[in-house]
PDB file of C-alpha atoms in Angstrom:
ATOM      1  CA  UNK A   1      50.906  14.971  12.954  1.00 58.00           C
ATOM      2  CA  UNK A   2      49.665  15.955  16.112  1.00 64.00           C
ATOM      3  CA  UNK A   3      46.147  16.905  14.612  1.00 67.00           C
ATOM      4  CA  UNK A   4      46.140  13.542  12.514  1.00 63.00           C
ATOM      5  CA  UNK A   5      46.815  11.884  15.919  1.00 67.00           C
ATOM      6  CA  UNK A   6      43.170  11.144  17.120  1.00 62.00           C
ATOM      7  CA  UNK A   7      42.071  10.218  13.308  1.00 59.00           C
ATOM      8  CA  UNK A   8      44.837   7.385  13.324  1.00 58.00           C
ATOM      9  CA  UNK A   9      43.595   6.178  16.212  1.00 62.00           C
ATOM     10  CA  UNK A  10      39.965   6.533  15.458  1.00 55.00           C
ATOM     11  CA  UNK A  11      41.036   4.152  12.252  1.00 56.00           C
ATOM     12  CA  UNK A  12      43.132   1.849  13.902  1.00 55.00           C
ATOM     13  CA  UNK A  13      39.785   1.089  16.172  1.00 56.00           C
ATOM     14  CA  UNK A  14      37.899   0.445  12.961  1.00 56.00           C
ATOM     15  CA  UNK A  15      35.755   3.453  12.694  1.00 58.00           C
ATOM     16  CA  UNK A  16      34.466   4.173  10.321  1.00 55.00           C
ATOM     17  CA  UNK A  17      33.277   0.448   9.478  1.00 53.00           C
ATOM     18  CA  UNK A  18      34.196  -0.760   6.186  1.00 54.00           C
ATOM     19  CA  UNK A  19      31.315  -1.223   4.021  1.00 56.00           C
ATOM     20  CA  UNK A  20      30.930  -4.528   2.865  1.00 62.00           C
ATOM     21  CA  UNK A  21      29.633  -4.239  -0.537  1.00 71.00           C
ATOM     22  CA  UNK A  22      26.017  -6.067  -1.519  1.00 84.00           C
ATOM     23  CA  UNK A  23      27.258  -9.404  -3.863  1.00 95.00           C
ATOM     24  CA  UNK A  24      25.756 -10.913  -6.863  1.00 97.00           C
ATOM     25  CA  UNK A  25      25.227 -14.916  -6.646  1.00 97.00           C
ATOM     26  CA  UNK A  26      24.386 -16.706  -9.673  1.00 97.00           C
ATOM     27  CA  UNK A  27      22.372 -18.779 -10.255  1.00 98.00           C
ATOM     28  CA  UNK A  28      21.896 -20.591 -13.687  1.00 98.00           C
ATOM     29  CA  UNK A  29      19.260 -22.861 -15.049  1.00 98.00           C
ATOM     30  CA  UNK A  30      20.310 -25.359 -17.855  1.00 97.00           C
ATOM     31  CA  UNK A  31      17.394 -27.443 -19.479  1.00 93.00           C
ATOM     32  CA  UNK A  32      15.075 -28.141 -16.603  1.00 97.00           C
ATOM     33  CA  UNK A  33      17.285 -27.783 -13.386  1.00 97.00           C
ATOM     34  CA  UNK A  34      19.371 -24.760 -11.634  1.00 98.00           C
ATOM     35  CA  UNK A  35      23.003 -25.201 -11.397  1.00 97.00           C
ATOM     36  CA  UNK A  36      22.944 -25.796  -7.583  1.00 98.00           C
ATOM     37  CA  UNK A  37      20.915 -27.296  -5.655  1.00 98.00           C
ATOM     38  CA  UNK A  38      21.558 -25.129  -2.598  1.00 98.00           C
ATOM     39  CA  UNK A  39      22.873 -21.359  -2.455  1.00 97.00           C
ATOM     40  CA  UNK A  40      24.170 -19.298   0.574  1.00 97.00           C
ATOM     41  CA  UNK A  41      24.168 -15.253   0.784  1.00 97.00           C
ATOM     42  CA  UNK A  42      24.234 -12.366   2.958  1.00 97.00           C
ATOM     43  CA  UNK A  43      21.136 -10.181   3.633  1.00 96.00           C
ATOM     44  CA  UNK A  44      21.420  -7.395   1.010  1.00 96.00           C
ATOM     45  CA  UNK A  45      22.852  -9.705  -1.810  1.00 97.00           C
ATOM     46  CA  UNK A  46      21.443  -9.893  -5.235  1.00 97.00           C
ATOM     47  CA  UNK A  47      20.268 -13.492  -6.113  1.00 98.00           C
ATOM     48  CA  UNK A  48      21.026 -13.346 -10.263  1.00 98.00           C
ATOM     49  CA  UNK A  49      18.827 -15.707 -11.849  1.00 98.00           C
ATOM     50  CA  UNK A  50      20.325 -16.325 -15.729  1.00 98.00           C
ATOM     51  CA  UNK A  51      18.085 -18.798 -18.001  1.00 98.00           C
ATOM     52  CA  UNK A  52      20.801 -20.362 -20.115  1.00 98.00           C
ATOM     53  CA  UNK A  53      17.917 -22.811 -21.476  1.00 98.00           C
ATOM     54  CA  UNK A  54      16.250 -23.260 -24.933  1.00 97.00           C
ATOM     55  CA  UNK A  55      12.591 -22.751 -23.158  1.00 97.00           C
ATOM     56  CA  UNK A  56      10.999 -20.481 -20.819  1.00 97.00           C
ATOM     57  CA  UNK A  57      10.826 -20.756 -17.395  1.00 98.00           C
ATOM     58  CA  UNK A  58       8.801 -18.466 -14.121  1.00 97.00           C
ATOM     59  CA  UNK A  59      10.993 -18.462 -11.463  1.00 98.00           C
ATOM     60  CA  UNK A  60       9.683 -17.555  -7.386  1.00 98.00           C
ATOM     61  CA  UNK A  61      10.637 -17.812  -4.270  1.00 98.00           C
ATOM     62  CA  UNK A  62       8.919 -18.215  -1.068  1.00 97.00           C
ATOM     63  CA  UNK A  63       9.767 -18.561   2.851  1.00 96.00           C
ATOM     64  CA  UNK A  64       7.118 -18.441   5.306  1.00 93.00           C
ATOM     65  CA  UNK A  65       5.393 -15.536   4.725  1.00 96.00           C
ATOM     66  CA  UNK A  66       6.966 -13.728   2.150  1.00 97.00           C
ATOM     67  CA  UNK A  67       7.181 -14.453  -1.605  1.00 97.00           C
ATOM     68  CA  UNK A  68       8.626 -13.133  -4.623  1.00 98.00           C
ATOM     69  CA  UNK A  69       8.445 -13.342  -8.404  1.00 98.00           C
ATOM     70  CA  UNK A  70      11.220 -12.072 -11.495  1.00 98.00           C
ATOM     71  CA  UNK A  71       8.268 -10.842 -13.503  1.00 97.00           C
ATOM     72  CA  UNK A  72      10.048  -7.787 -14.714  1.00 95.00           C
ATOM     73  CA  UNK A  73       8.006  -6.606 -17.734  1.00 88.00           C
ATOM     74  CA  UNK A  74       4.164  -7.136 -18.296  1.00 81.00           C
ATOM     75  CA  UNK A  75       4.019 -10.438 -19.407  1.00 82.00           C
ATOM     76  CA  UNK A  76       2.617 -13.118 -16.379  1.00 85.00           C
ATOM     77  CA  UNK A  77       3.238 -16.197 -18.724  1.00 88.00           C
ATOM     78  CA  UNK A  78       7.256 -16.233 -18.049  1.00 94.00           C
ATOM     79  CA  UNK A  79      10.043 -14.613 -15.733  1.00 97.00           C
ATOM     80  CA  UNK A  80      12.632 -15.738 -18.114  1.00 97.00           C
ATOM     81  CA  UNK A  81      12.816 -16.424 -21.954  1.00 97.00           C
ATOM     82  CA  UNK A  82      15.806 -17.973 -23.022  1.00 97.00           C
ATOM     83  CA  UNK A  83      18.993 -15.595 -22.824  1.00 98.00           C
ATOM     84  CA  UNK A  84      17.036 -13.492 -19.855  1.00 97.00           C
ATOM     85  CA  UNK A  85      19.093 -12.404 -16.670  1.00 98.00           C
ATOM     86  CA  UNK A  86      17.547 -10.914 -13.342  1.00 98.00           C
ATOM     87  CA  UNK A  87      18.809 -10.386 -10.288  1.00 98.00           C
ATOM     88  CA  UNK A  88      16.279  -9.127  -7.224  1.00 97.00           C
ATOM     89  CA  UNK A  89      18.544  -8.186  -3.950  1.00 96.00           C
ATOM     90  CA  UNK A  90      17.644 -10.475  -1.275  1.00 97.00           C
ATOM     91  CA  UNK A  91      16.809  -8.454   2.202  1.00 95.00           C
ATOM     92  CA  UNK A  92      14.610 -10.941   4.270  1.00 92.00           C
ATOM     93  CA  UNK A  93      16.927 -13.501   6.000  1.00 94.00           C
ATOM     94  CA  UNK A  94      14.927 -16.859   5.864  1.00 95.00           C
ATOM     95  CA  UNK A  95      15.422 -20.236   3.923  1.00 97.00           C
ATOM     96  CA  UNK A  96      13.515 -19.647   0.475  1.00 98.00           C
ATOM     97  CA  UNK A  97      12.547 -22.540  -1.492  1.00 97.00           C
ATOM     98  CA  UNK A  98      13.028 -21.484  -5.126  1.00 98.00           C
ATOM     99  CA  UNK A  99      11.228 -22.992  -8.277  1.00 98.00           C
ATOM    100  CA  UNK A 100       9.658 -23.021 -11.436  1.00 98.00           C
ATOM    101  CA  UNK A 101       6.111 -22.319 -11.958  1.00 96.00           C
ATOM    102  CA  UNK A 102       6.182 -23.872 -15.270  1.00 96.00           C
ATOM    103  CA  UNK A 103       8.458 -27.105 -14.632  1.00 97.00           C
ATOM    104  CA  UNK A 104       7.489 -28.303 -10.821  1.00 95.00           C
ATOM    105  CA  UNK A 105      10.492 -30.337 -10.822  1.00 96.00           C
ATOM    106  CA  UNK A 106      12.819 -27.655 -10.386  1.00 97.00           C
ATOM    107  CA  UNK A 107      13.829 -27.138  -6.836  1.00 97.00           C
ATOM    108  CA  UNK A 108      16.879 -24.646  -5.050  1.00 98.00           C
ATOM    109  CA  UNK A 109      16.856 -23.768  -1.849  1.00 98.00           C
ATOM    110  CA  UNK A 110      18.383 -20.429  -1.064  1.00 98.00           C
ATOM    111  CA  UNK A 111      18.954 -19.366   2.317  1.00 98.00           C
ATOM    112  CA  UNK A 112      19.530 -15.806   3.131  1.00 97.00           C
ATOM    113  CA  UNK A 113      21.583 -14.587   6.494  1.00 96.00           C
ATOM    114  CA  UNK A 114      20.778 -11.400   8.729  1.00 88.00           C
TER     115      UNK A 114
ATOM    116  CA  UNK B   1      11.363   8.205 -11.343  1.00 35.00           C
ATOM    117  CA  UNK B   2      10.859   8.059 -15.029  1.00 38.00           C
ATOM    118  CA  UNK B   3       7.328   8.510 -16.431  1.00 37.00           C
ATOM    119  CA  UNK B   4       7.862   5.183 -17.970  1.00 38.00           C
ATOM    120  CA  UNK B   5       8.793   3.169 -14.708  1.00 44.00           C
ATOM    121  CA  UNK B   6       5.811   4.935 -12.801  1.00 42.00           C
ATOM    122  CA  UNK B   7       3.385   3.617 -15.260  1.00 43.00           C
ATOM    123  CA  UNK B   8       4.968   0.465 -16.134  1.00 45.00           C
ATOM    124  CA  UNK B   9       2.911  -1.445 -12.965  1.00 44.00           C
ATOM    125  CA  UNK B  10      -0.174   0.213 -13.940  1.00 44.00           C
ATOM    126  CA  UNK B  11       0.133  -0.898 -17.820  1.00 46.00           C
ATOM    127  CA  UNK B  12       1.107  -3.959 -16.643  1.00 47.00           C
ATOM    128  CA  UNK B  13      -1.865  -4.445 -14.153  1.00 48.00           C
ATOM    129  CA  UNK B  14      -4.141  -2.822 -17.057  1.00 49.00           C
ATOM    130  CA  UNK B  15      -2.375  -5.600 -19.625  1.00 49.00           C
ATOM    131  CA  UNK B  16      -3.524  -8.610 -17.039  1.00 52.00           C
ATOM    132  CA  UNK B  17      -7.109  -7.158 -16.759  1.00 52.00           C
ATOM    133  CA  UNK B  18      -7.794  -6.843 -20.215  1.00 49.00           C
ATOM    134  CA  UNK B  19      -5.497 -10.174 -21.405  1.00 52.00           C
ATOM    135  CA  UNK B  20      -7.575 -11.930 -19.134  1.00 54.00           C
ATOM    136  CA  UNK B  21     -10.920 -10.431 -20.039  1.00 52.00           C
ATOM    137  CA  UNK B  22     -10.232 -10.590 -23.499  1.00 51.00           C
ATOM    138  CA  UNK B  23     -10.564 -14.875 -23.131  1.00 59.00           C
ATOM    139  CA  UNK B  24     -13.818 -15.946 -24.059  1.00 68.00           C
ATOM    140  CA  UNK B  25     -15.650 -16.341 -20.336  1.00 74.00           C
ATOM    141  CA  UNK B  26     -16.178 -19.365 -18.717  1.00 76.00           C
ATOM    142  CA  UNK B  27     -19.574 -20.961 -20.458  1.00 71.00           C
ATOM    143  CA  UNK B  28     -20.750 -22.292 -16.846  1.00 72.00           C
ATOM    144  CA  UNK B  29     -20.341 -19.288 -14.745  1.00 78.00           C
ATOM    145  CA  UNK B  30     -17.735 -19.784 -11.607  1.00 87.00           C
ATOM    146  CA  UNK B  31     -19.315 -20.487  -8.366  1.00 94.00           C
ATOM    147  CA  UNK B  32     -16.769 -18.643  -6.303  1.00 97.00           C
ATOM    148  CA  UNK B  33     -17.794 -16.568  -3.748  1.00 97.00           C
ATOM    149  CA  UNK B  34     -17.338 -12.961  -4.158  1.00 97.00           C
ATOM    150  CA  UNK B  35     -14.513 -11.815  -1.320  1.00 98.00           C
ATOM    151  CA  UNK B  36     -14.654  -7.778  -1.925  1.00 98.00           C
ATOM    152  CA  UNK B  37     -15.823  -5.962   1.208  1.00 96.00           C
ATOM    153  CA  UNK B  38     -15.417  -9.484   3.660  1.00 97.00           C
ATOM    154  CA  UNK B  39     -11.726  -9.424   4.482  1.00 97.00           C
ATOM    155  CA  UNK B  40     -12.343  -9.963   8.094  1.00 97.00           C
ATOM    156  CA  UNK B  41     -13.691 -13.451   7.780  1.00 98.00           C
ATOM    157  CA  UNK B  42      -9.863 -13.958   6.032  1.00 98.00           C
ATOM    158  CA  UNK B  43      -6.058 -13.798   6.969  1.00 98.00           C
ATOM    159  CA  UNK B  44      -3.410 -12.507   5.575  1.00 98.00           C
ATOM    160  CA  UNK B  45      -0.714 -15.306   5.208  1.00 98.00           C
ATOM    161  CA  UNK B  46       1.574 -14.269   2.775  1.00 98.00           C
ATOM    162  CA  UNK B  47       2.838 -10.990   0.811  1.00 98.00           C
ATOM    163  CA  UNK B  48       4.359 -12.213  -2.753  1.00 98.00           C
ATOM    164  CA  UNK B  49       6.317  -8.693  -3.781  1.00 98.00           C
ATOM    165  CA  UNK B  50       7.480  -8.483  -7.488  1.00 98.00           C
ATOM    166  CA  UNK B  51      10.565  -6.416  -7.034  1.00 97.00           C
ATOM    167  CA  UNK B  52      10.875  -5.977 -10.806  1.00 97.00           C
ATOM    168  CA  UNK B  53       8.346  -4.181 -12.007  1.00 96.00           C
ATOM    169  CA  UNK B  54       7.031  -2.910  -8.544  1.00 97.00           C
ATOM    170  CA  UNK B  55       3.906  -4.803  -8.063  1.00 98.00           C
ATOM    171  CA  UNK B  56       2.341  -6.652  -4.841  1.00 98.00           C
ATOM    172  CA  UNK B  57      -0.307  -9.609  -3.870  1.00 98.00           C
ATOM    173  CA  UNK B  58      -1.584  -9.817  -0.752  1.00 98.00           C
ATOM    174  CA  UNK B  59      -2.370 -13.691   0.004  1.00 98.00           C
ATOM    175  CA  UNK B  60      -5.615 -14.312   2.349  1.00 98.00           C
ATOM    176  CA  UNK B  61      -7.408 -17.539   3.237  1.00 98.00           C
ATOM    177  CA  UNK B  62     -10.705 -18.085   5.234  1.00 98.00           C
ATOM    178  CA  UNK B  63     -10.253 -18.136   9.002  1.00 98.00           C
ATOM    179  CA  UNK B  64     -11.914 -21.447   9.530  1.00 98.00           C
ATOM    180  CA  UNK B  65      -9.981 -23.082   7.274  1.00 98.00           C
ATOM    181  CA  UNK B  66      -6.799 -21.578   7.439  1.00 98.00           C
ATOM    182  CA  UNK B  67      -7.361 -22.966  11.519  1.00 97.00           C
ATOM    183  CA  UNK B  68      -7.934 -25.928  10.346  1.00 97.00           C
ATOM    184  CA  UNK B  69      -5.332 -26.075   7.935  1.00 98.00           C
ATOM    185  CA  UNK B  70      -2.251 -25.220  10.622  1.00 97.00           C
ATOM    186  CA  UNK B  71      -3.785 -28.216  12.705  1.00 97.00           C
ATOM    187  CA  UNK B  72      -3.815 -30.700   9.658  1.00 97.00           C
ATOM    188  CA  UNK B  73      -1.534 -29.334   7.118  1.00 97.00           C
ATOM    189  CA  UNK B  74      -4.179 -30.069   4.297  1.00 98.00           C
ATOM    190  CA  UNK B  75      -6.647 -27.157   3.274  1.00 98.00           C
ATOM    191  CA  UNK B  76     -10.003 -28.204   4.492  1.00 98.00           C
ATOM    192  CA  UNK B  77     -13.047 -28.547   1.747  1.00 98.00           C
ATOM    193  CA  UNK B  78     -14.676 -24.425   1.667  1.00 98.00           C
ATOM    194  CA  UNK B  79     -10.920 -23.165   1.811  1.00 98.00           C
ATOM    195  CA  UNK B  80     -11.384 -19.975  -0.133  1.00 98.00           C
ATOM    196  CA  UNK B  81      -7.443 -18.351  -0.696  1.00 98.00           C
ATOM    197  CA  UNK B  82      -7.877 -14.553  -1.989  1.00 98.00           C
ATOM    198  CA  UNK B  83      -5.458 -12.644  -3.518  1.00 98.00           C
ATOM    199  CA  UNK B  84      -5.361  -8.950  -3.888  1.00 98.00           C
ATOM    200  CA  UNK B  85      -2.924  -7.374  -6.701  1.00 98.00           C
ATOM    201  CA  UNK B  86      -1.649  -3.730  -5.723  1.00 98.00           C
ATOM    202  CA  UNK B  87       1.076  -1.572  -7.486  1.00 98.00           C
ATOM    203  CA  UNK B  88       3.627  -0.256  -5.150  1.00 98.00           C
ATOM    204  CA  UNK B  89       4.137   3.098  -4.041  1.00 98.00           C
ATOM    205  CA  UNK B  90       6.541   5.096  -5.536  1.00 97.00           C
ATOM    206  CA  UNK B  91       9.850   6.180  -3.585  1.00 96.00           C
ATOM    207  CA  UNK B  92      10.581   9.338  -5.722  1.00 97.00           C
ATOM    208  CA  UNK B  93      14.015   8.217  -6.539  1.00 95.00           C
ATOM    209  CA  UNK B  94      13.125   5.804  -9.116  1.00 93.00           C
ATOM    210  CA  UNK B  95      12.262   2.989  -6.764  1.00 94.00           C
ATOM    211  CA  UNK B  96       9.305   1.694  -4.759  1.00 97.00           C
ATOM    212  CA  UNK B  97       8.132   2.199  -0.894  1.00 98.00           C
ATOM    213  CA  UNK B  98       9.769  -0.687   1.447  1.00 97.00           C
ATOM    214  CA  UNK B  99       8.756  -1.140   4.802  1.00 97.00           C
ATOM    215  CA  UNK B 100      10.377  -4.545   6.148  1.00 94.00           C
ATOM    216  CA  UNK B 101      12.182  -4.750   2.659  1.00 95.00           C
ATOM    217  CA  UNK B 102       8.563  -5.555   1.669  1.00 97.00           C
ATOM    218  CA  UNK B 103       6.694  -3.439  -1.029  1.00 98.00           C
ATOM    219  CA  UNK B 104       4.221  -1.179   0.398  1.00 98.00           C
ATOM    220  CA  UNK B 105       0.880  -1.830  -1.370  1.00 98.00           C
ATOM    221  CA  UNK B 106      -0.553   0.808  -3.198  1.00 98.00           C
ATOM    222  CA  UNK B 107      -3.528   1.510  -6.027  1.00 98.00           C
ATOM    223  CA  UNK B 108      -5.302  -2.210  -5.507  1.00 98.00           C
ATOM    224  CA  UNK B 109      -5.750  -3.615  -8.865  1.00 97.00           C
ATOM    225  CA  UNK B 110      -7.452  -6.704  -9.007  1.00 97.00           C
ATOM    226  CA  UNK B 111      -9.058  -9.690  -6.933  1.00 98.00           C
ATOM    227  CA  UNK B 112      -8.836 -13.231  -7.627  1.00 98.00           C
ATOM    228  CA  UNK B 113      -9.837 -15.886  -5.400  1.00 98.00           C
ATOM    229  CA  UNK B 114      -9.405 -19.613  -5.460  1.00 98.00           C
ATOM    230  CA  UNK B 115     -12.222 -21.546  -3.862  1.00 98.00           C
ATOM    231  CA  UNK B 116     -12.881 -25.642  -3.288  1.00 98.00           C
ATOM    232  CA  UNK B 117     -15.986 -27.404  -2.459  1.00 98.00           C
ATOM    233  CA  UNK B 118     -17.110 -30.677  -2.042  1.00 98.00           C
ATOM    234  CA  UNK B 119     -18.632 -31.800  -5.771  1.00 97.00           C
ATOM    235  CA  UNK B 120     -17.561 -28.345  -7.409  1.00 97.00           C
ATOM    236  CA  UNK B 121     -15.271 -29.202 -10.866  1.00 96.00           C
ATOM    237  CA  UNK B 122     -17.240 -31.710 -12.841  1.00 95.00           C
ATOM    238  CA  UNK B 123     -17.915 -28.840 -15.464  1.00 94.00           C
ATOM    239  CA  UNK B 124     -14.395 -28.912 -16.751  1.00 96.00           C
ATOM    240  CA  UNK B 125     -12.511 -31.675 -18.670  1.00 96.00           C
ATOM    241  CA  UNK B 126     -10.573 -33.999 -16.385  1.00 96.00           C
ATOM    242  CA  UNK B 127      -7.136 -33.262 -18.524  1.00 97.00           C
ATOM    243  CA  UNK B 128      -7.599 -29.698 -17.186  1.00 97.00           C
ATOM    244  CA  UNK B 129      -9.671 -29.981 -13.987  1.00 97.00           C
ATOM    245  CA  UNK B 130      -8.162 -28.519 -11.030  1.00 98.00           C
ATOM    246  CA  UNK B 131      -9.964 -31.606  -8.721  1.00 98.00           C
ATOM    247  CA  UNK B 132     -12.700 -29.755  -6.860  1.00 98.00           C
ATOM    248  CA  UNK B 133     -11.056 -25.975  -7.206  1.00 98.00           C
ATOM    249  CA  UNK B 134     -12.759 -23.284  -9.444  1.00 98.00           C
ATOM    250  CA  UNK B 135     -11.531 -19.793  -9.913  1.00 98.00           C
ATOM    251  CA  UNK B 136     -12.987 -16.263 -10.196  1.00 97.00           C
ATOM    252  CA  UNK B 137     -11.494 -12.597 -10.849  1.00 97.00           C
ATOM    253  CA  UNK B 138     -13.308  -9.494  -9.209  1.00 98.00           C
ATOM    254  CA  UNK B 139     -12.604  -5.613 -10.028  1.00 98.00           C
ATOM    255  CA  UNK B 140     -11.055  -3.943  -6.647  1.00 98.00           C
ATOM    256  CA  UNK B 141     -14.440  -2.462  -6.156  1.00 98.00           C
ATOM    257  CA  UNK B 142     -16.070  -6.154  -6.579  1.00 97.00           C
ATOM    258  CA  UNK B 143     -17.404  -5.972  -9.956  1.00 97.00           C
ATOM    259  CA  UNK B 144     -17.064  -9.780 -11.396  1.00 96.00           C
ATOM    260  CA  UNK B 145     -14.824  -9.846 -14.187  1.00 96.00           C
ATOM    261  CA  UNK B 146     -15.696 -12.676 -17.040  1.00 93.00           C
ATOM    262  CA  UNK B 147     -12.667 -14.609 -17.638  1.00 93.00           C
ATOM    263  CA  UNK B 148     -12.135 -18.663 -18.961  1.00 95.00           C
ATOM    264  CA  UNK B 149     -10.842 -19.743 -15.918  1.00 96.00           C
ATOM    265  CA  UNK B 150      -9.884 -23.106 -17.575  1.00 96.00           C
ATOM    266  CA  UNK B 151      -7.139 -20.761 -19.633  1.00 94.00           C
ATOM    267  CA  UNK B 152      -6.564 -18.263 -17.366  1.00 94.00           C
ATOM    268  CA  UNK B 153      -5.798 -20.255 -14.326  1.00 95.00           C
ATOM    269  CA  UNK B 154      -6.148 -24.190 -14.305  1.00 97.00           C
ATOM    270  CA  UNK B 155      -3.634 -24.534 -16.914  1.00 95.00           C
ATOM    271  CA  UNK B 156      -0.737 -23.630 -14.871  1.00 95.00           C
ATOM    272  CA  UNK B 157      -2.457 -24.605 -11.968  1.00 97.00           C
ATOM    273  CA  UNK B 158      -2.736 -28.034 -12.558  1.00 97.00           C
ATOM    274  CA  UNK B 159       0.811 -28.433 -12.864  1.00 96.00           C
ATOM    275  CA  UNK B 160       1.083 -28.647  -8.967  1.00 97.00           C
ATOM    276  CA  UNK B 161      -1.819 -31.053  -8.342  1.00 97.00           C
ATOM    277  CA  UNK B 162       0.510 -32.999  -5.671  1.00 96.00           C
ATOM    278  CA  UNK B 163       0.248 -29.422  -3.487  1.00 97.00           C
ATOM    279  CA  UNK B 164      -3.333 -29.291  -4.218  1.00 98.00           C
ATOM    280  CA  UNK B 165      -3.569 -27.189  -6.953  1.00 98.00           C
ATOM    281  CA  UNK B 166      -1.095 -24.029  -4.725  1.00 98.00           C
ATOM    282  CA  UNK B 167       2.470 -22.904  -5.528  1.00 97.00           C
ATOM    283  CA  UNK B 168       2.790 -22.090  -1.878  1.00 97.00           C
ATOM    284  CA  UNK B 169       0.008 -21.810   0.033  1.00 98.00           C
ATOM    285  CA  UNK B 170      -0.262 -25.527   0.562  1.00 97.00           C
ATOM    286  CA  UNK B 171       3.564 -25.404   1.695  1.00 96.00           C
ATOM    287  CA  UNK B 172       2.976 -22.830   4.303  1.00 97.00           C
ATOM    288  CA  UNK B 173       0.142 -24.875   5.951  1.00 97.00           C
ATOM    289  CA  UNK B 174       2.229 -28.183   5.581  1.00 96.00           C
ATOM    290  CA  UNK B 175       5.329 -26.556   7.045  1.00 93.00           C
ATOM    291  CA  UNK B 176       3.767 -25.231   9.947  1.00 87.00           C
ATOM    292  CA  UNK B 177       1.305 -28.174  11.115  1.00 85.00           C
ATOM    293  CA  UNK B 178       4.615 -30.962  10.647  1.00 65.00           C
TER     294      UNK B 178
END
């Protein structure tokens, strides 16, 4: 017990940290719109983009300086054909305006914390 | 890293090149100016990273009008945006380079630039005329590359007329100069 002693204590301080595990949000897109309008994750978290439409549909992101795209194979005419699912993990805290290359109309806004 | 995710960029990158050069050319030739070999008259603005399938643009516009541009939030008439195309660099563990948790440009692929002037567009039909913007693709090297810019890039392009023809670079001017 005696050896276990400084281990307990060491663990009732809260070291080691607990990991907090990296989260998927979803995000859907139905005809011509995402499911929400705004979306809230932690730094690290995959932002799951799922095109539940009949058409389809280039999804990016942008905040400030930095940008992204779901092209994920070599086709630059589409992100997601109906059915598709990606999900890109989200590192860069920042408040990302999200949208459709091919329908202008479609607006999110994600914001990502430190 | 798999053979197959190593060269999936490359293919891809290869894919755009020839897809694009396979369109019949552009019967007036595009007036752009070719950027290759003057990136110090231009800043870098924004770095677009496609996660996915591990490639990279680097977005530049013309000092003089990207001043202007943070002062007025429009881009000025001669704003010239470039954008270079890189893969990323391989991690070894099946992944690509981050630095930032931004891909780390590799092997440049391709150039394209985007480029308005005062009475520049009347060559193209107004249902597809990008106002007064015209288009141009350059090899990394700065060998033009012959592509119908009216298929290629004014299509989609045209789409966003009320942010002047940009997905974001018009945003990023008009966000900072409010």
């Amino acid at each position: 017990m005696r050896r276990l002693a400084p281990f307990l204590v060491l663990a009732l301080l809260g070291w080691p940290p607990l990991t907090t595990r990296a989260a998927d949000v979803a995000l859907t897109i139905d005809g011509q719109k995402f499911s929400a309008a705004t979306v809230r994750m932690k730094g690290g978290d995959r932002l799951v983009v799922e095109n539940r439409s009949q058409e389809n549909h280039f999804i990016y992101g942008h905040s400030g300086g930095y940008a992204f795209d779901y092209r994920a194979t070599e086709s630059n005419t589409a992100t997601h054909k109906p059915g598709e699912r990606y999900g890109i993990p989200m590192h860069v805290p920042g408040t990302y305006r999200l949208g459709c290359a091919l329908h202008p109309a479609m607006h999110a806004t994600v914001t990502v914390e430190e | 890293m798999t053979t197959r995710n190593w060269l999936a960029p490359l293919t891809t990158a290869g894919a755009l090149a020839t897809a694009l050069a396979a369109l019949a050319a552009d019967p007036v030739p595009s007036p752009v100016d070719n950027p290759v070999g003057k990136y110090d008259d231009y800043e870098m603005i924004i770095q677009v990273d496609v996660p996915l399938r591990g490639t990279l643009r680097h977005v530049y516009v013309d000092k003089v009008s990207a001043a202007e541009a943070r002062r007025t939030g429009q881009l000025p008439d001669g704003t010239k945006i470039v954008m270079r195309d890189f893969v990323g660099v391989p991690d070894g563990q099946g992944g690509w380079k981050t630095e930032n948790h931004r891909l780390v440009a590799g092997k440049p692929v391709v150039v394209l630039i985007q480029q308005k002037r005062k009475g520049w567009g009347t060559t193209h039909p107004p249902e597809i005329r990008n106002g007064e913007w015209e288009y141009g693709l350059f090899t990394p090297d700065g060998k033009p590359i012959p592509i119908n810019t009216e298929q290629a890039c004014m299509g989609c392009h045209k789409l966003v007329e009320k942010t002047d023809h940009t997905y974001i670079v018009h945003s990023y001017f008009a966000d900072r100069a409010r």
